[in-house]
XYZ file of N, CA and C in Angstrom:
738
model
N -26.050 7.420 -34.181
C -26.357 8.612 -34.967
C -25.072 9.341 -35.305
N -25.170 10.224 -36.309
C -23.989 10.982 -36.725
C -23.484 11.857 -35.596
N -24.437 12.448 -34.856
C -24.050 13.331 -33.750
C -23.268 12.583 -32.680
N -23.769 11.400 -32.311
C -23.073 10.628 -31.274
C -21.718 10.155 -31.762
N -21.615 9.839 -33.054
C -20.341 9.418 -33.631
C -19.330 10.549 -33.572
N -19.801 11.772 -33.924
C -18.908 12.937 -33.890
C -18.447 13.220 -32.467
N -19.367 13.050 -31.514
C -18.992 13.258 -30.102
C -17.926 12.266 -29.674
N -18.056 11.010 -30.147
C -17.079 9.980 -29.817
C -15.732 10.313 -30.425
N -15.752 10.799 -31.668
C -14.514 11.151 -32.351
C -13.813 12.307 -31.666
N -14.602 13.235 -31.099
C -14.013 14.407 -30.440
C -13.583 14.129 -29.015
N -13.939 12.944 -28.507
C -13.588 12.602 -27.132
C -12.079 12.449 -26.987
N -11.531 13.001 -25.931
C -10.093 12.899 -25.685
C -9.682 11.450 -25.480
N -8.453 11.128 -25.861
C -7.926 9.774 -25.673
C -7.943 9.374 -24.197
N -7.876 10.381 -23.325
C -7.836 10.069 -21.895
C -9.183 9.593 -21.378
N -10.272 9.821 -22.118
C -11.590 9.403 -21.662
C -12.137 8.225 -22.457
N -11.347 7.710 -23.410
C -11.821 6.625 -24.253
C -10.949 5.391 -24.088
N -11.575 4.269 -23.846
C -10.875 2.999 -23.766
C -10.608 2.531 -25.196
N -9.352 2.548 -25.606
C -9.026 2.213 -26.998
C -9.352 0.769 -27.341
N -9.302 -0.102 -26.342
C -9.553 -1.521 -26.611
C -11.036 -1.787 -26.844
N -11.884 -1.252 -25.977
C -13.325 -1.511 -26.091
C -14.059 -0.407 -26.834
N -13.373 0.734 -27.091
C -13.979 1.898 -27.747
C -15.123 2.497 -26.942
N -15.150 2.234 -25.640
C -16.189 2.804 -24.788
C -15.589 3.881 -23.894
N -16.409 4.821 -23.492
C -15.936 5.961 -22.709
C -15.807 5.577 -21.243
N -14.707 5.994 -20.625
C -14.524 5.746 -19.201
C -15.531 6.559 -18.390
N -16.033 5.967 -17.323
C -16.934 6.698 -16.434
C -16.109 7.679 -15.594
N -16.735 8.718 -15.033
C -15.990 9.657 -14.165
C -15.267 8.952 -13.023
N -15.910 7.934 -12.423
C -15.271 7.197 -11.327
C -14.047 6.438 -11.825
N -14.149 5.844 -13.009
C -13.004 5.120 -13.577
C -11.849 6.067 -13.869
N -12.165 7.251 -14.390
C -11.118 8.245 -14.661
C -10.452 8.693 -13.360
N -11.262 8.867 -12.330
C -10.725 9.263 -11.024
C -9.783 8.184 -10.491
N -10.201 6.927 -10.624
C -9.355 5.811 -10.183
C -8.052 5.772 -10.969
N -8.125 5.962 -12.287
C -6.925 5.912 -13.137
C -5.914 6.979 -12.738
N -6.404 8.161 -12.389
C -5.507 9.231 -11.961
C -4.804 8.872 -10.654
N -5.557 8.289 -9.718
C -4.955 7.890 -8.439
C -3.968 6.745 -8.632
N -4.299 5.824 -9.536
C -3.433 4.658 -9.776
C -2.100 5.080 -10.382
N -2.092 6.158 -11.152
C -0.838 6.666 -11.710
C 0.128 7.068 -10.599
N -0.418 7.582 -9.511
C 0.423 8.043 -8.399
C 0.853 6.902 -7.480
N 0.034 5.848 -7.414
C 0.318 4.740 -6.488
C 0.246 3.414 -7.253
N 1.160 3.260 -8.194
C 1.141 2.094 -9.083
C 1.376 0.778 -8.354
N 2.152 0.824 -7.277
C 2.519 -0.420 -6.586
C 1.579 -0.760 -5.439
N 0.466 -0.039 -5.305
C -0.464 -0.284 -4.199
C -1.792 -0.832 -4.709
N -2.400 -1.681 -3.889
C -3.771 -2.138 -4.145
C -4.689 -1.087 -3.528
N -5.509 -0.431 -4.356
C -6.336 0.671 -3.881
C -7.752 0.214 -3.526
N -8.198 0.567 -2.315
C -9.586 0.350 -1.877
C -10.276 1.705 -1.965
N -11.257 1.822 -2.846
C -11.902 3.109 -3.116
C -13.291 3.145 -2.479
N -13.505 4.106 -1.587
C -14.801 4.211 -0.916
C -15.858 4.696 -1.891
N -16.938 3.931 -1.996
C -18.076 4.277 -2.852
C -19.351 4.014 -2.049
N -19.827 5.016 -1.330
C -21.012 4.835 -0.502
C -20.737 3.922 0.677
N -21.501 2.809 0.742
C -21.356 1.866 1.855
C -20.404 0.713 1.529
N -19.642 0.877 0.454
C -18.718 -0.178 0.046
C -17.348 0.410 -0.284
N -16.347 -0.450 -0.237
C -15.034 -0.119 -0.796
C -14.858 -0.995 -2.027
N -14.479 -0.368 -3.133
C -14.372 -1.100 -4.393
C -12.925 -1.193 -4.857
N -12.620 -2.297 -5.526
C -11.331 -2.505 -6.172
C -11.573 -2.489 -7.682
N -10.596 -2.011 -8.440
C -10.751 -1.940 -9.891
C -9.566 -2.588 -10.605
N -9.834 -3.153 -11.788
C -8.784 -3.692 -12.640
C -8.013 -4.828 -11.990
N -6.672 -4.749 -12.087
C -5.821 -5.790 -11.502
C -5.982 -5.856 -9.983
N -6.262 -4.712 -9.362
C -6.488 -4.699 -7.912
C -7.691 -5.572 -7.557
N -8.730 -5.524 -8.386
C -9.928 -6.338 -8.146
C -9.611 -7.823 -8.274
N -8.770 -8.165 -9.237
C -8.404 -9.571 -9.425
C -7.553 -10.070 -8.255
N -6.672 -9.207 -7.757
C -5.867 -9.564 -6.575
C -6.781 -9.761 -5.367
N -7.720 -8.824 -5.168
C -8.643 -8.911 -4.031
C -9.499 -10.173 -4.115
N -9.969 -10.500 -5.314
C -10.800 -11.695 -5.492
C -10.022 -12.953 -5.126
N -8.762 -12.981 -5.534
C -7.926 -14.160 -5.274
C -7.573 -14.284 -3.791
N -7.121 -13.188 -3.181
C -6.604 -13.242 -1.819
C -7.702 -13.186 -0.750
N -8.834 -12.541 -1.062
C -9.894 -12.372 -0.068
C -11.070 -13.306 -0.305
N -10.985 -14.051 -1.398
C -12.054 -15.001 -1.748
C -13.403 -14.279 -1.904
N -13.390 -13.195 -2.686
C -14.617 -12.446 -2.961
C -14.876 -12.456 -4.466
N -16.099 -12.082 -4.843
C -16.523 -12.145 -6.244
C -15.963 -10.972 -7.036
N -15.510 -11.232 -8.239
C -14.959 -10.223 -9.133
C -15.683 -10.311 -10.478
N -16.094 -9.175 -11.040
C -16.827 -9.199 -12.303
C -16.512 -7.969 -13.140
N -16.870 -8.015 -14.404
C -16.647 -6.898 -15.322
C -17.729 -5.847 -15.122
N -17.310 -4.588 -14.978
C -18.250 -3.479 -14.854
C -17.720 -2.320 -15.684
N -18.397 -1.992 -16.767
C -17.934 -0.994 -17.725
C -16.554 -1.406 -18.278
N -15.524 -0.629 -17.958
C -14.207 -0.881 -18.557
C -13.244 -1.645 -17.663
N -13.641 -1.931 -16.421
C -12.734 -2.585 -15.488
C -13.391 -3.793 -14.823
N -12.548 -4.742 -14.434
C -12.999 -5.753 -13.487
C -13.173 -5.042 -12.148
N -14.148 -5.454 -11.360
C -14.373 -4.803 -10.077
C -14.796 -5.811 -9.026
N -14.485 -5.503 -7.775
C -14.881 -6.314 -6.624
C -15.120 -5.343 -5.481
N -15.897 -5.749 -4.495
C -16.219 -4.822 -3.404
C -16.322 -5.537 -2.065
N -16.150 -4.745 -1.007
C -16.294 -5.229 0.374
C -17.082 -4.180 1.148
N -17.835 -4.573 2.180
C -18.558 -3.578 2.994
C -17.591 -2.727 3.800
N -17.998 -1.498 4.090
C -17.099 -0.562 4.780
C -16.662 -1.065 6.151
N -17.571 -1.737 6.884
C -17.216 -2.166 8.234
C -16.213 -3.322 8.238
N -15.958 -3.925 7.062
C -14.987 -5.018 6.974
C -13.666 -4.564 6.350
N -13.526 -3.271 6.132
C -12.353 -2.760 5.413
C -11.042 -3.239 6.021
N -10.835 -2.979 7.320
C -9.524 -3.232 7.900
C -9.258 -4.709 8.173
N -10.313 -5.506 8.222
C -10.113 -6.954 8.279
C -9.447 -7.411 6.977
N -9.951 -6.891 5.857
C -9.401 -7.268 4.556
C -8.054 -6.591 4.285
N -7.883 -5.371 4.800
C -6.585 -4.690 4.662
C -5.496 -5.520 5.326
N -5.794 -6.023 6.530
C -4.833 -6.862 7.248
C -4.472 -8.107 6.422
N -5.469 -8.721 5.829
C -5.223 -9.933 5.060
C -4.340 -9.655 3.843
N -4.603 -8.558 3.157
C -3.798 -8.215 1.980
C -2.365 -7.868 2.379
N -2.214 -7.108 3.467
C -0.872 -6.738 3.935
C -0.102 -7.978 4.362
N -0.790 -8.913 5.027
C -0.143 -10.154 5.453
C 0.361 -10.966 4.264
N -0.290 -10.778 3.110
C 0.120 -11.477 1.880
C 1.260 -10.753 1.164
N 1.662 -9.601 1.714
C 2.797 -8.877 1.144
C 2.432 -7.711 0.248
N 1.157 -7.320 0.199
C 0.736 -6.206 -0.655
C 0.792 -4.882 0.096
N 1.045 -3.816 -0.651
C 0.906 -2.466 -0.127
C -0.525 -2.032 -0.437
N -1.253 -1.564 0.567
C -2.679 -1.274 0.402
C -2.956 0.203 0.663
N -3.607 0.852 -0.291
C -3.993 2.250 -0.132
C -5.491 2.369 0.085
N -5.894 3.196 1.051
C -7.310 3.420 1.335
C -7.690 4.804 0.806
N -8.624 4.826 -0.135
C -9.074 6.077 -0.757
C -10.472 6.382 -0.234
N -10.618 7.490 0.490
C -11.908 7.814 1.106
C -12.588 8.994 0.417
N -13.928 9.009 0.525
C -14.707 10.140 0.036
C -14.496 11.322 0.964
N -14.227 12.477 0.383
C -13.990 13.677 1.170
C -15.266 14.469 1.425
N -16.401 13.955 0.908
C -17.691 14.621 1.101
C -18.714 13.587 1.554
N -19.657 14.006 2.376
C -20.755 13.117 2.741
C -21.891 13.322 1.756
N -22.762 12.324 1.652
C -23.891 12.403 0.724
C -24.814 13.573 1.102
N -24.995 13.799 2.404
C -25.882 14.876 2.864
C -25.344 16.251 2.476
N -24.039 16.464 2.711
C -23.440 17.753 2.369
C -23.442 17.976 0.866
N -23.195 16.906 0.130
C -23.169 17.022 -1.322
C -24.558 17.359 -1.877
N -25.580 16.729 -1.303
C -26.947 16.977 -1.771
C -27.365 18.421 -1.528
N -26.832 19.024 -0.472
C -27.185 20.399 -0.134
C -26.315 21.423 -0.858
N -25.236 20.949 -1.474
C -24.312 21.861 -2.130
C -24.662 22.143 -3.573
N -23.852 23.012 -4.196
C -24.097 23.398 -5.582
C -23.633 22.335 -6.573
N -22.685 21.496 -6.166
C -22.130 20.491 -7.080
C -22.691 19.104 -6.793
N -23.989 19.036 -6.459
C -24.591 17.769 -6.054
C -24.626 16.728 -7.156
N -24.545 17.151 -8.417
C -24.580 16.192 -9.521
C -23.190 15.734 -9.953
N -22.145 16.316 -9.359
C -20.781 15.971 -9.756
C -20.270 14.763 -8.964
N -19.105 14.282 -9.365
C -18.493 13.115 -8.724
C -18.002 13.469 -7.319
N -18.096 12.513 -6.401
C -17.540 12.709 -5.060
C -16.030 12.928 -5.177
N -15.510 13.899 -4.428
C -14.055 14.052 -4.363
C -13.504 12.975 -3.450
N -12.389 12.368 -3.862
C -11.778 11.280 -3.091
C -10.284 11.529 -2.953
N -9.722 10.996 -1.872
C -8.310 11.230 -1.581
C -7.740 10.022 -0.863
N -6.471 9.701 -1.177
C -5.779 8.633 -0.462
C -5.507 9.111 0.962
N -6.071 8.416 1.949
C -5.926 8.837 3.345
C -4.969 7.965 4.135
N -4.646 6.787 3.618
C -3.738 5.894 4.343
C -3.083 4.928 3.361
N -1.837 4.568 3.656
C -1.089 3.602 2.853
C -0.464 2.608 3.819
N -0.896 1.360 3.753
C -0.482 0.367 4.744
C 0.471 -0.673 4.150
N 1.515 -0.987 4.925
C 2.437 -2.069 4.611
C 2.653 -2.854 5.903
N 3.500 -3.864 5.854
C 3.700 -4.697 7.053
C 4.227 -3.908 8.245
N 5.020 -2.892 7.983
C 5.592 -2.130 9.099
C 4.724 -0.953 9.504
N 3.760 -0.586 8.682
C 2.968 0.620 8.960
C 1.494 0.317 9.171
N 1.163 -0.907 9.499
C -0.233 -1.270 9.748
C -0.597 -0.859 11.167
N -0.775 0.450 11.348
C -1.051 0.999 12.674
C -2.168 2.017 12.566
N -2.652 2.479 13.702
C -3.673 3.512 13.717
C -4.904 3.076 14.479
N -5.707 4.051 14.886
C -6.900 3.781 15.685
C -7.913 2.941 14.912
N -8.047 3.200 13.592
C -9.004 2.440 12.788
C -8.647 0.962 12.772
N -7.358 0.680 12.629
C -6.897 -0.709 12.606
C -7.172 -1.364 13.953
N -6.886 -0.633 15.040
C -7.101 -1.171 16.386
C -8.575 -1.470 16.625
N -9.446 -0.522 16.260
C -10.882 -0.714 16.462
C -11.392 -1.914 15.682
N -10.901 -2.068 14.443
C -11.365 -3.187 13.613
C -10.940 -4.523 14.227
N -9.727 -4.544 14.823
C -9.243 -5.780 15.432
C -10.112 -6.156 16.632
N -10.444 -5.187 17.473
C -11.285 -5.454 18.639
C -12.683 -5.896 18.200
N -13.245 -5.178 17.223
C -14.589 -5.492 16.748
C -14.633 -6.882 16.119
N -13.596 -7.222 15.362
C -13.550 -8.529 14.705
C -13.506 -9.646 15.751
N -12.735 -9.440 16.821
C -12.666 -10.453 17.874
C -14.013 -10.605 18.572
N -14.733 -9.472 18.758
C -16.061 -9.531 19.374
C -17.019 -10.333 18.493
N -16.946 -10.101 17.175
C -17.806 -10.828 16.245
C -17.540 -12.333 16.298
N -16.288 -12.680 16.540
C -15.933 -14.102 16.624
C -16.301 -14.703 17.980
N -16.758 -13.857 18.888
C -17.161 -14.363 20.197
C -16.017 -14.474 21.179
N -14.861 -13.867 20.851
C -13.710 -13.937 21.755
C -13.803 -12.833 22.803
N -13.286 -13.109 23.984
C -13.204 -12.063 25.006
C -12.046 -11.143 24.651
N -12.244 -9.832 24.845
C -11.247 -8.858 24.427
C -10.767 -8.043 25.611
N -9.439 -8.025 25.797
C -8.816 -7.156 26.783
C -8.176 -6.013 25.997
N -8.801 -4.823 26.052
C -8.327 -3.694 25.244
C -6.888 -3.349 25.566
N -6.507 -3.381 26.848
C -5.128 -3.056 27.234
C -4.153 -4.033 26.618
N -4.558 -5.305 26.588
C -3.677 -6.328 26.018
C -3.457 -6.088 24.529
N -4.526 -5.694 23.818
C -4.427 -5.442 22.383
C -3.541 -4.244 22.108
N -3.672 -3.191 22.925
C -2.922 -1.966 22.668
C -1.462 -2.063 23.075
N -1.156 -2.950 24.051
C 0.227 -3.028 24.519
C 1.016 -4.140 23.840
N 0.327 -5.072 23.209
C 1.012 -6.186 22.552
C 1.470 -5.756 21.160
N 2.555 -4.988 21.121
C 3.034 -4.423 19.858
C 4.239 -5.221 19.357
N 4.166 -5.800 18.165
C 5.296 -6.556 17.637
C 6.414 -5.632 17.182
N 7.612 -6.182 17.053
C 8.745 -5.399 16.574
C 8.724 -5.360 15.052
N 7.899 -4.481 14.496
C 7.776 -4.358 13.046
C 8.667 -3.225 12.551
N 9.963 -3.494 12.487
C 10.900 -2.453 12.088
C 10.897 -2.218 10.581
N 10.950 -0.945 10.227
C 11.160 -0.518 8.853
C 12.611 -0.046 8.779
N 13.424 -0.711 7.980
C 14.863 -0.455 7.948
C 15.264 0.222 6.645
N 16.039 1.286 6.772
C 16.581 1.992 5.608
C 18.106 1.848 5.623
N 18.671 1.534 4.458
C 20.116 1.322 4.336
C 20.683 2.259 3.279
N 21.821 2.893 3.570
C 22.524 3.700 2.566
C 24.022 3.409 2.648
N 24.728 3.697 1.570
C 26.158 3.377 1.485
C 26.956 4.573 0.974
N 28.237 4.587 1.351
C 29.161 5.596 0.839
C 30.556 4.978 0.783
N 31.020 4.741 -0.429
C 32.328 4.111 -0.578
C 33.426 5.075 -0.939
N 33.121 6.352 -0.967
C 34.096 7.358 -1.384
C 34.921 7.863 -0.192
N 36.121 8.306 -0.508
C 37.013 8.946 0.475
C 37.323 8.077 1.693
N 37.397 6.766 1.482
C 37.771 5.869 2.572
C 39.290 5.716 2.612
N 39.871 5.913 3.788
C 41.320 5.726 3.925
C 41.637 4.239 4.048
N 42.756 3.848 3.487
C 43.198 2.443 3.545
C 42.085 1.499 3.073
N 41.453 1.887 2.003
C 40.305 1.110 1.532
C 40.746 -0.158 0.819
N 40.148 -1.258 1.202
C 40.349 -2.523 0.503
C 39.181 -2.754 -0.427
N 39.336 -3.676 -1.364
C 38.277 -3.950 -2.338
C 37.010 -4.410 -1.614
N 35.914 -3.715 -1.881
C 34.632 -4.076 -1.275
C 34.319 -3.344 0.001
N 35.326 -2.646 0.596
C 35.087 -1.901 1.831
C 34.133 -0.738 1.572
N 33.341 -0.413 2.573
C 32.345 0.648 2.394
C 31.877 1.139 3.756
N 31.371 2.367 3.796
C 30.727 2.896 4.995
C 29.222 2.755 4.801
N 28.567 2.154 5.777
C 27.131 1.902 5.683
C 26.401 2.643 6.799
N 25.296 3.252 6.440
C 24.432 3.909 7.418
C 23.085 3.210 7.440
N 22.558 2.973 8.628
C 21.240 2.349 8.734
C 20.352 3.158 9.676
N 19.062 3.130 9.416
C 18.087 3.708 10.336
C 16.882 2.780 10.379
N 16.517 2.351 11.574
C 15.367 1.475 11.759
C 14.309 2.212 12.567
N 13.081 2.161 12.078
C 11.971 2.849 12.730
C 10.859 1.849 13.028
N 10.303 1.930 14.219
C 9.134 1.132 14.559
C 7.948 2.092 14.680
N 7.135 2.228 13.625
C 6.054 3.230 13.618
C 5.063 3.069 14.756
N 4.856 1.848 15.237
C 3.864 1.626 16.284
C 4.253 2.272 17.608
N 5.557 2.390 17.864
C 6.012 2.960 19.139
C 6.790 4.255 18.967
N 7.245 4.531 17.747
C 8.053 5.717 17.509
C 9.530 5.501 17.796
N 9.920 4.282 18.096
C 11.323 3.983 18.392
C 12.183 4.140 17.139
N 13.343 4.765 17.288
C 14.274 4.968 16.175
C 15.656 4.445 16.576
N 16.249 3.634 15.721
C 17.605 3.115 15.936
C 18.437 3.497 14.719
N 19.603 4.089 14.946
C 20.452 4.438 13.803
C 21.910 4.132 14.108
N 22.660 3.902 13.046
C 24.067 3.531 13.208
C 24.807 3.806 11.905
N 26.104 4.043 12.019
C 26.974 4.208 10.857
C 28.259 3.454 11.156
N 28.719 2.658 10.208
C 29.877 1.802 10.477
C 30.597 1.448 9.180
N 31.849 1.081 9.344
C 32.639 0.615 8.203
C 32.531 -0.904 8.126
N 32.353 -1.414 6.899
C 32.176 -2.849 6.724
C 33.096 -3.353 5.623
N 33.467 -4.629 5.731
C 34.340 -5.257 4.730
C 33.491 -5.858 3.615
N 34.156 -6.451 2.645
C 33.455 -7.042 1.510
C 32.533 -8.178 1.923
N 32.796 -8.805 3.051
C 31.949 -9.905 3.525
C 30.621 -9.414 4.105
N 30.541 -8.119 4.434
C 29.342 -7.479 4.997
C 28.864 -8.150 6.294
N 29.812 -8.561 7.130
C 29.457 -9.212 8.395
C 28.771 -8.238 9.360
N 29.243 -6.990 9.363
C 28.645 -5.994 10.263
C 27.195 -5.720 9.870
N 26.948 -5.562 8.575
C 25.583 -5.315 8.096
C 24.688 -6.517 8.394
N 25.223 -7.711 8.164
C 24.433 -8.921 8.402
C 24.017 -9.035 9.863
N 24.929 -8.747 10.779
C 24.615 -8.885 12.205
C 23.517 -7.916 12.622
N 23.544 -6.714 12.067
C 22.525 -5.714 12.435
C 21.159 -6.057 11.848
N 21.137 -6.508 10.618
C 19.860 -6.864 9.990
C 19.229 -8.062 10.701
N 20.050 -9.054 11.025
C 19.525 -10.238 11.708
C 19.052 -9.922 13.123
N 19.699 -8.943 13.751
C 19.299 -8.568 15.105
C 17.967 -7.816 15.095
N 17.789 -6.951 14.103
C 16.565 -6.139 14.036
C 15.385 -6.906 13.459
N 15.650 -7.863 12.565
C 14.580 -8.631 11.907
C 13.503 -7.714 11.320
N 13.875 -6.803 10.424
C 12.883 -5.866 9.871
C 11.861 -6.582 8.989
N 10.620 -6.053 8.979
C 9.598 -6.622 8.098
C 9.634 -5.951 6.727
N 10.311 -4.791 6.669
C 10.484 -4.093 5.381
C 11.855 -3.443 5.356
N 12.451 -3.398 4.155
C 13.752 -2.749 3.980
C 13.666 -1.792 2.801
N 14.099 -0.548 3.018
C 14.168 0.441 1.945
C 15.619 0.558 1.500
N 15.860 0.370 0.209
C 17.217 0.373 -0.325
C 17.418 1.540 -1.293
N 18.647 2.025 -1.428
C 18.916 3.083 -2.404
C 18.809 2.537 -3.823
N 18.724 3.439 -4.797
C 18.584 3.004 -6.196
C 19.809 2.231 -6.668
N 20.980 2.577 -6.135
C 22.198 1.831 -6.469
C 22.792 1.258 -5.189
N 23.017 -0.048 -5.202
C 23.540 -0.749 -4.030
C 24.725 -1.595 -4.471
N 25.745 -1.678 -3.632
C 26.917 -2.475 -3.984
C 26.520 -3.943 -4.146
N 27.259 -4.638 -4.987
C 26.942 -6.043 -5.271
C 26.978 -6.896 -3.994
N 27.956 -6.629 -3.128
C 28.094 -7.415 -1.898
C 26.886 -7.216 -0.978
N 26.443 -5.967 -0.851
C 25.292 -5.687 0.015
C 24.008 -6.265 -0.576
N 23.861 -6.120 -1.872
C 22.658 -6.638 -2.531
C 22.574 -8.155 -2.400
N 23.723 -8.819 -2.545
C 23.745 -10.267 -2.410
C 23.350 -10.704 -0.995
N 23.855 -9.965 0.012
C 23.527 -10.270 1.398
C 22.035 -10.074 1.683
N 21.497 -8.924 1.254
C 20.069 -8.620 1.487
C 19.182 -9.667 0.813
N 19.519 -10.030 -0.421
C 18.731 -11.054 -1.132
C 18.759 -12.375 -0.393
N 19.933 -12.713 0.161
C 20.084 -13.963 0.888
C 19.224 -13.973 2.149
N 19.222 -12.851 2.877
C 18.442 -12.759 4.122
C 16.942 -12.764 3.842
N 16.510 -11.969 2.878
C 15.075 -11.866 2.598
C 14.512 -13.150 1.994
N 15.330 -13.899 1.298
C 14.837 -15.161 0.706
C 14.562 -16.191 1.787
N 15.191 -16.030 2.949
C 14.957 -16.955 4.064
C 13.699 -16.599 4.837
């Protein structure tokens, strides 16, 4: 009808899918806003009794978790039950993905009793997991529960005390104001954190162009993740690439 056409024409570009010419649903718009903030993360969005993936995240989940993915409105989508969330989070993190968990900030009961019962559930990113930060009570509970489901005997103390050395390493450099500086010489600062135990290791040292000092520290710590500055010297970058490729 003419009225519906005019409404479509007046719709903001932010609510209209230019490719399909269909209007984004409120949930899709909510997801798009969150994805803008966490572009490099696979987002699991709580929707009732399921966690849903959208768009490219859904295709990644379908491939890595061996679950069904299909078109729903404007996005590909896939879902997992809430009680299996952290089993799948572990699998995605093990594959090298950064995983964000987006939870509903309201319960269905409270929403039904409130004034905004017809509006969209408010949602918020509550956790962001990587190889070095896969910690927390929820993760621990899921691991114990998963082992019980498999019929394995579980020693809770053993699970809680068997903590791997999952160091998160940060590296920074400063090549200015060095006395007797040779080509490639630099001062390097490192900080390694193990989130599971709270252990912190830090050091600052002068290194030559061969970066032997940096190499020895990285190999000793064996970090599962490394945070690098936006600009890194060619010698350091070459060393880090060499270590991580192995």
